[in-house]
């Protein structure tokens, strides 16, 4: 039996580009689907939010003259395209999935409802939550935090293109250095863009009794130190013990498997 019953996985849309520079790389998509299947086979219920940055990013569009609301709506549609692609890839591996949208667009996807989502998860479907929150000015980071809280996920995982939390974007600043540990408050004070601040605040305020892990960036746990001592095999990632109110690094998408393969004794 896996340590976690239900997870929320946030995937970067940009990472779907692979080496193409735009759009969806079929090999990367297949790799995602394969690993998601492996997790599901461990008995884990999986909810997914995927970004749309490989197709269109609303904030970037607004900086180039697009109306911000329309730009964000275009970004929502981009997440739906990625969600449909992931759903198709999962189907090729024999994994049942449902695309749920924050705005009505049947029959492309089912209109999101917490109760329908939880029911589908319990029936063995992978639920892919698209179109963000359905509102402009909110990112898919916020959408993933919201959906994770709503479906009462035991853990939140975020996959991005970099391998940890840095002092600056390592893809733009060669002098950026990686943190070995960091707190939510330090993220605020340093102005780090690990997730947008709305999403970070939601996690801090609502996930204090859960373990929140962001693979490729954040690992968070509210476990008491006594719990850490009793379950060292569960709360250790690459020899870094997760402790209360701290956020830690991890390394790659394959870290998902390492987390879930730690079984209950």
Short mmCIF file of C-alpha atoms in Angstrom, two decimals:
data_model
loop_
_atom_site.label_atom_id
_atom_site.label_comp_id
_atom_site.label_asym_id
_atom_site.label_seq_id
_atom_site.Cartn_x
_atom_site.Cartn_y
_atom_site.Cartn_z
CA UNK A 1 0.00 0.00 0.00
CA UNK A 2 1.37 3.42 -0.99
CA UNK A 3 2.01 6.01 1.68
CA UNK A 4 -0.42 8.47 0.08
CA UNK A 5 -3.93 7.66 -1.04
CA UNK A 6 -4.59 10.75 -3.16
CA UNK A 7 -2.24 13.22 -4.81
CA UNK A 8 -2.43 16.41 -6.86
CA UNK A 9 0.22 16.59 -9.57
CA UNK A 10 0.97 19.98 -11.17
CA UNK A 11 2.81 19.68 -14.46
CA UNK A 12 4.43 22.48 -16.40
CA UNK A 13 3.01 23.07 -19.84
CA UNK A 14 6.39 24.35 -21.00
CA UNK A 15 8.03 21.04 -20.11
CA UNK A 16 5.78 19.35 -22.68
CA UNK A 17 7.70 21.18 -25.42
CA UNK A 18 10.68 18.91 -24.91
CA UNK A 19 13.37 19.98 -27.36
CA UNK A 20 10.88 21.38 -29.87
CA UNK A 21 10.63 24.87 -28.41
CA UNK A 22 6.86 24.98 -28.89
CA UNK A 23 3.82 22.72 -28.72
CA UNK A 24 3.74 19.15 -27.47
CA UNK A 25 6.61 16.69 -27.73
CA UNK A 26 5.15 13.20 -28.18
CA UNK A 27 8.02 11.48 -26.37
CA UNK A 28 7.76 13.76 -23.33
CA UNK A 29 4.00 13.25 -23.22
CA UNK A 30 4.44 9.48 -23.39
CA UNK A 31 7.00 9.63 -20.58
CA UNK A 32 4.54 11.54 -18.39
CA UNK A 33 1.78 9.04 -19.12
CA UNK A 34 4.03 6.05 -18.37
CA UNK A 35 5.07 7.39 -14.96
CA UNK A 36 1.51 8.38 -14.07
CA UNK A 37 0.40 4.84 -14.87
CA UNK A 38 3.13 3.44 -12.58
CA UNK A 39 1.90 5.62 -9.73
CA UNK A 40 -1.72 4.62 -10.26
CA UNK A 41 -0.76 0.94 -10.21
CA UNK A 42 0.49 1.53 -6.66
CA UNK A 43 -3.11 2.28 -5.66
CA UNK A 44 -2.75 6.07 -5.64
CA UNK A 45 -5.64 8.31 -6.74
CA UNK A 46 -4.29 11.01 -9.06
CA UNK A 47 -5.55 14.49 -9.84
CA UNK A 48 -3.56 16.54 -12.36
CA UNK A 49 -3.33 20.21 -13.29
CA UNK A 50 -1.22 21.05 -16.33
CA UNK A 51 -0.18 24.51 -17.46
CA UNK A 52 -0.45 25.95 -20.97
CA UNK A 53 2.85 27.78 -21.34
CA UNK A 54 3.92 25.64 -24.29
CA UNK A 55 1.03 27.13 -26.27
CA UNK A 56 0.07 30.49 -24.77
CA UNK A 57 0.68 32.33 -21.52
CA UNK A 58 -1.86 35.03 -20.68
CA UNK A 59 0.46 37.34 -18.75
CA UNK A 60 3.05 37.28 -21.52
CA UNK A 61 0.32 38.00 -24.05
CA UNK A 62 -0.86 41.04 -22.09
CA UNK A 63 2.68 42.43 -22.19
CA UNK A 64 2.52 42.25 -25.98
CA UNK A 65 -0.75 44.12 -26.30
CA UNK A 66 -3.41 41.51 -25.59
CA UNK A 67 -6.22 42.41 -23.23
CA UNK A 68 -5.29 40.68 -19.96
CA UNK A 69 -8.68 39.02 -19.47
CA UNK A 70 -8.77 37.70 -23.03
CA UNK A 71 -5.15 36.65 -22.75
CA UNK A 72 -5.86 34.65 -19.61
CA UNK A 73 -8.86 33.06 -21.28
CA UNK A 74 -6.62 32.02 -24.17
CA UNK A 75 -4.24 30.53 -21.61
CA UNK A 76 -7.13 28.57 -20.09
CA UNK A 77 -7.89 27.11 -23.51
CA UNK A 78 -4.22 26.15 -23.86
CA UNK A 79 -4.44 24.12 -20.64
CA UNK A 80 -7.48 22.32 -22.06
CA UNK A 81 -5.50 21.36 -25.18
CA UNK A 82 -2.69 19.96 -23.03
CA UNK A 83 -5.16 18.14 -20.80
CA UNK A 84 -6.79 16.47 -23.81
CA UNK A 85 -3.35 15.44 -25.09
CA UNK A 86 -2.41 13.93 -21.72
CA UNK A 87 -5.77 12.17 -21.48
CA UNK A 88 -5.20 10.65 -24.92
CA UNK A 89 -1.68 9.52 -23.95
CA UNK A 90 -3.00 7.91 -20.76
CA UNK A 91 -5.68 6.13 -22.75
CA UNK A 92 -2.99 4.62 -24.97
CA UNK A 93 -1.53 3.05 -21.82
CA UNK A 94 -4.92 1.74 -20.74
CA UNK A 95 -5.41 4.34 -18.01
CA UNK A 96 -8.94 5.70 -17.55
CA UNK A 97 -9.03 9.48 -17.27
CA UNK A 98 -11.46 12.36 -17.19
CA UNK A 99 -10.81 15.91 -18.32
CA UNK A 100 -12.69 18.36 -16.11
CA UNK A 101 -12.92 22.04 -17.04
CA UNK A 102 -13.37 25.08 -14.83
CA UNK A 103 -15.54 26.67 -17.53
CA UNK A 104 -18.31 24.87 -19.39
CA UNK A 105 -17.25 23.34 -22.69
CA UNK A 106 -19.05 20.03 -22.94
CA UNK A 107 -18.51 17.63 -24.65
CA UNK A 108 -14.79 18.47 -24.65
CA UNK A 109 -14.64 18.07 -20.89
CA UNK A 110 -16.91 17.66 -17.90
CA UNK A 111 -17.69 20.81 -15.89
CA UNK A 112 -15.67 20.64 -12.67
CA UNK A 113 -17.31 19.75 -9.38
CA UNK A 114 -15.49 18.62 -6.27
CA UNK A 115 -17.98 15.85 -5.65
CA UNK A 116 -17.82 14.52 -9.21
CA UNK A 117 -14.03 14.70 -9.11
CA UNK A 118 -13.75 12.77 -5.83
CA UNK A 119 -16.24 10.17 -7.07
CA UNK A 120 -14.24 9.70 -10.28
CA UNK A 121 -10.95 9.41 -8.35
CA UNK A 122 -12.45 6.74 -6.11
CA UNK A 123 -13.65 4.87 -9.22
CA UNK A 124 -10.08 4.68 -10.50
CA UNK A 125 -10.04 7.56 -12.99
CA UNK A 126 -7.14 9.96 -13.30
CA UNK A 127 -8.78 13.40 -13.15
CA UNK A 128 -7.19 16.15 -15.21
CA UNK A 129 -8.35 19.59 -14.08
CA UNK A 130 -8.11 22.16 -16.87
CA UNK A 131 -8.86 25.85 -17.52
CA UNK A 132 -7.26 26.94 -14.24
CA UNK A 133 -9.77 28.36 -11.79
CA UNK A 134 -11.97 29.60 -14.63
CA UNK A 135 -11.12 33.20 -13.75
CA UNK A 136 -8.57 35.64 -15.19
CA UNK A 137 -5.64 36.91 -13.10
CA UNK A 138 -5.13 33.49 -11.48
CA UNK A 139 -2.37 31.15 -12.60
CA UNK A 140 -2.42 27.37 -12.91
CA UNK A 141 -0.27 27.30 -9.77
CA UNK A 142 -3.21 28.77 -7.90
CA UNK A 143 -5.53 26.40 -9.75
CA UNK A 144 -3.47 23.41 -8.64
CA UNK A 145 -3.36 24.59 -5.03
CA UNK A 146 -7.12 25.12 -5.07
CA UNK A 147 -7.89 21.75 -6.63
CA UNK A 148 -5.50 19.98 -4.27
CA UNK A 149 -7.25 21.49 -1.28
CA UNK A 150 -10.71 20.81 -2.68
CA UNK A 151 -10.15 17.13 -3.45
CA UNK A 152 -8.42 16.74 -0.05
CA UNK A 153 -5.20 15.45 -1.58
CA UNK A 154 -2.63 14.04 0.82
CA UNK A 155 0.21 15.55 -1.14
CA UNK A 156 0.85 18.10 -3.87
CA UNK A 157 3.64 17.62 -6.39
CA UNK A 158 4.84 20.25 -8.82
CA UNK A 159 7.01 19.41 -11.81
CA UNK A 160 8.87 22.20 -13.60
CA UNK A 161 11.87 22.54 -15.91
CA UNK A 162 14.47 23.19 -13.19
CA UNK A 163 15.78 20.84 -10.53
CA UNK A 164 15.13 22.81 -7.35
CA UNK A 165 14.60 26.23 -5.77
CA UNK A 166 17.22 28.81 -6.75
CA UNK A 167 18.05 32.37 -5.75
CA UNK A 168 17.03 33.35 -9.30
CA UNK A 169 15.90 31.64 -12.49
CA UNK A 170 18.89 29.39 -13.36
CA UNK A 171 17.87 29.41 -17.02
CA UNK A 172 18.40 33.19 -17.08
CA UNK A 173 21.01 33.77 -14.36
CA UNK A 174 24.12 31.60 -14.46
CA UNK A 175 25.06 32.79 -10.97
CA UNK A 176 21.86 31.49 -9.40
CA UNK A 177 22.46 29.05 -6.55
CA UNK A 178 20.23 26.27 -5.30
CA UNK A 179 18.71 26.21 -1.82
CA UNK A 180 19.04 23.05 0.22
CA UNK A 181 16.12 24.19 2.36
CA UNK A 182 13.80 27.17 2.57
CA UNK A 183 10.63 28.22 4.39
CA UNK A 184 7.46 29.76 2.99
CA UNK A 185 8.30 33.03 4.74
CA UNK A 186 11.70 33.14 3.06
CA UNK A 187 10.01 32.74 -0.31
CA UNK A 188 7.93 35.83 0.47
CA UNK A 189 10.86 37.88 1.73
CA UNK A 190 13.14 36.97 -1.17
CA UNK A 191 10.41 37.38 -3.76
CA UNK A 192 11.15 33.96 -5.25
CA UNK A 193 8.91 32.78 -8.06
CA UNK A 194 8.66 29.13 -7.05
CA UNK A 195 4.91 29.44 -7.37
CA UNK A 196 2.91 32.63 -7.55
CA UNK A 197 2.34 34.17 -4.14
CA UNK A 198 -1.40 33.45 -4.15
CA UNK A 199 -0.71 29.73 -4.57
CA UNK A 200 2.05 29.79 -1.96
CA UNK A 201 -0.25 31.50 0.55
CA UNK A 202 -3.04 29.01 -0.12
CA UNK A 203 -0.67 26.11 0.54
CA UNK A 204 0.70 27.66 3.69
CA UNK A 205 -2.75 28.41 5.11
CA UNK A 206 -4.57 25.26 4.05
CA UNK A 207 -2.05 22.43 3.95
CA UNK A 208 -0.69 22.74 7.47
CA UNK A 209 -1.97 19.29 8.45
CA UNK A 210 -0.80 17.59 5.26
CA UNK A 211 2.43 16.80 3.56
CA UNK A 212 2.89 19.07 0.57
CA UNK A 213 5.69 18.14 -1.78
CA UNK A 214 6.68 19.97 -4.89
CA UNK A 215 8.94 17.75 -6.88
CA UNK A 216 11.54 19.75 -8.73
CA UNK A 217 11.25 22.43 -6.08
CA UNK A 218 9.27 22.27 -2.89
CA UNK A 219 8.95 19.60 -0.26
CA UNK A 220 6.85 20.55 2.71
CA UNK A 221 5.75 18.64 5.78
CA UNK A 222 3.80 19.52 8.89
CA UNK A 223 4.76 16.29 10.60
CA UNK A 224 5.91 16.60 14.18
CA UNK A 225 9.50 15.60 14.88
CA UNK A 226 8.27 12.47 16.69
CA UNK A 227 6.50 11.41 13.48
CA UNK A 228 9.69 12.01 11.51
CA UNK A 229 11.61 9.72 13.83
CA UNK A 230 8.93 7.03 13.60
CA UNK A 231 8.77 7.12 9.80
CA UNK A 232 12.23 8.11 8.49
CA UNK A 233 11.76 6.07 5.31
CA UNK A 234 8.72 8.16 4.34
CA UNK A 235 10.04 11.67 4.94
CA UNK A 236 13.52 11.39 3.48
CA UNK A 237 14.24 12.53 -0.07
CA UNK A 238 17.83 12.25 -1.30
CA UNK A 239 18.99 12.14 2.34
CA UNK A 240 17.25 15.41 3.17
CA UNK A 241 14.78 15.01 6.02
CA UNK A 242 11.62 17.09 5.73
CA UNK A 243 10.85 19.00 8.91
CA UNK A 244 8.04 21.24 10.08
CA UNK A 245 7.27 24.37 8.06
CA UNK A 246 10.22 23.91 5.71
CA UNK A 247 10.44 23.57 1.98
CA UNK A 248 13.17 21.47 0.40
CA UNK A 249 14.65 20.52 -2.92
CA UNK A 250 14.13 17.36 -4.92
CA UNK A 251 15.49 16.45 -8.30
CA UNK A 252 13.53 15.01 -11.21
CA UNK A 253 10.19 13.66 -12.34
CA UNK A 254 11.34 10.17 -11.33
CA UNK A 255 11.30 11.35 -7.69
CA UNK A 256 7.58 10.61 -7.83
CA UNK A 257 8.30 6.91 -8.03
CA UNK A 258 10.73 7.09 -5.12
CA UNK A 259 8.14 8.73 -2.91
CA UNK A 260 5.36 6.31 -3.68
CA UNK A 261 7.49 3.18 -3.49
CA UNK A 262 8.08 3.85 0.19
CA UNK A 263 5.36 1.59 1.52
CA UNK A 264 3.71 1.51 4.93
CA UNK A 265 5.21 -1.10 7.22
#
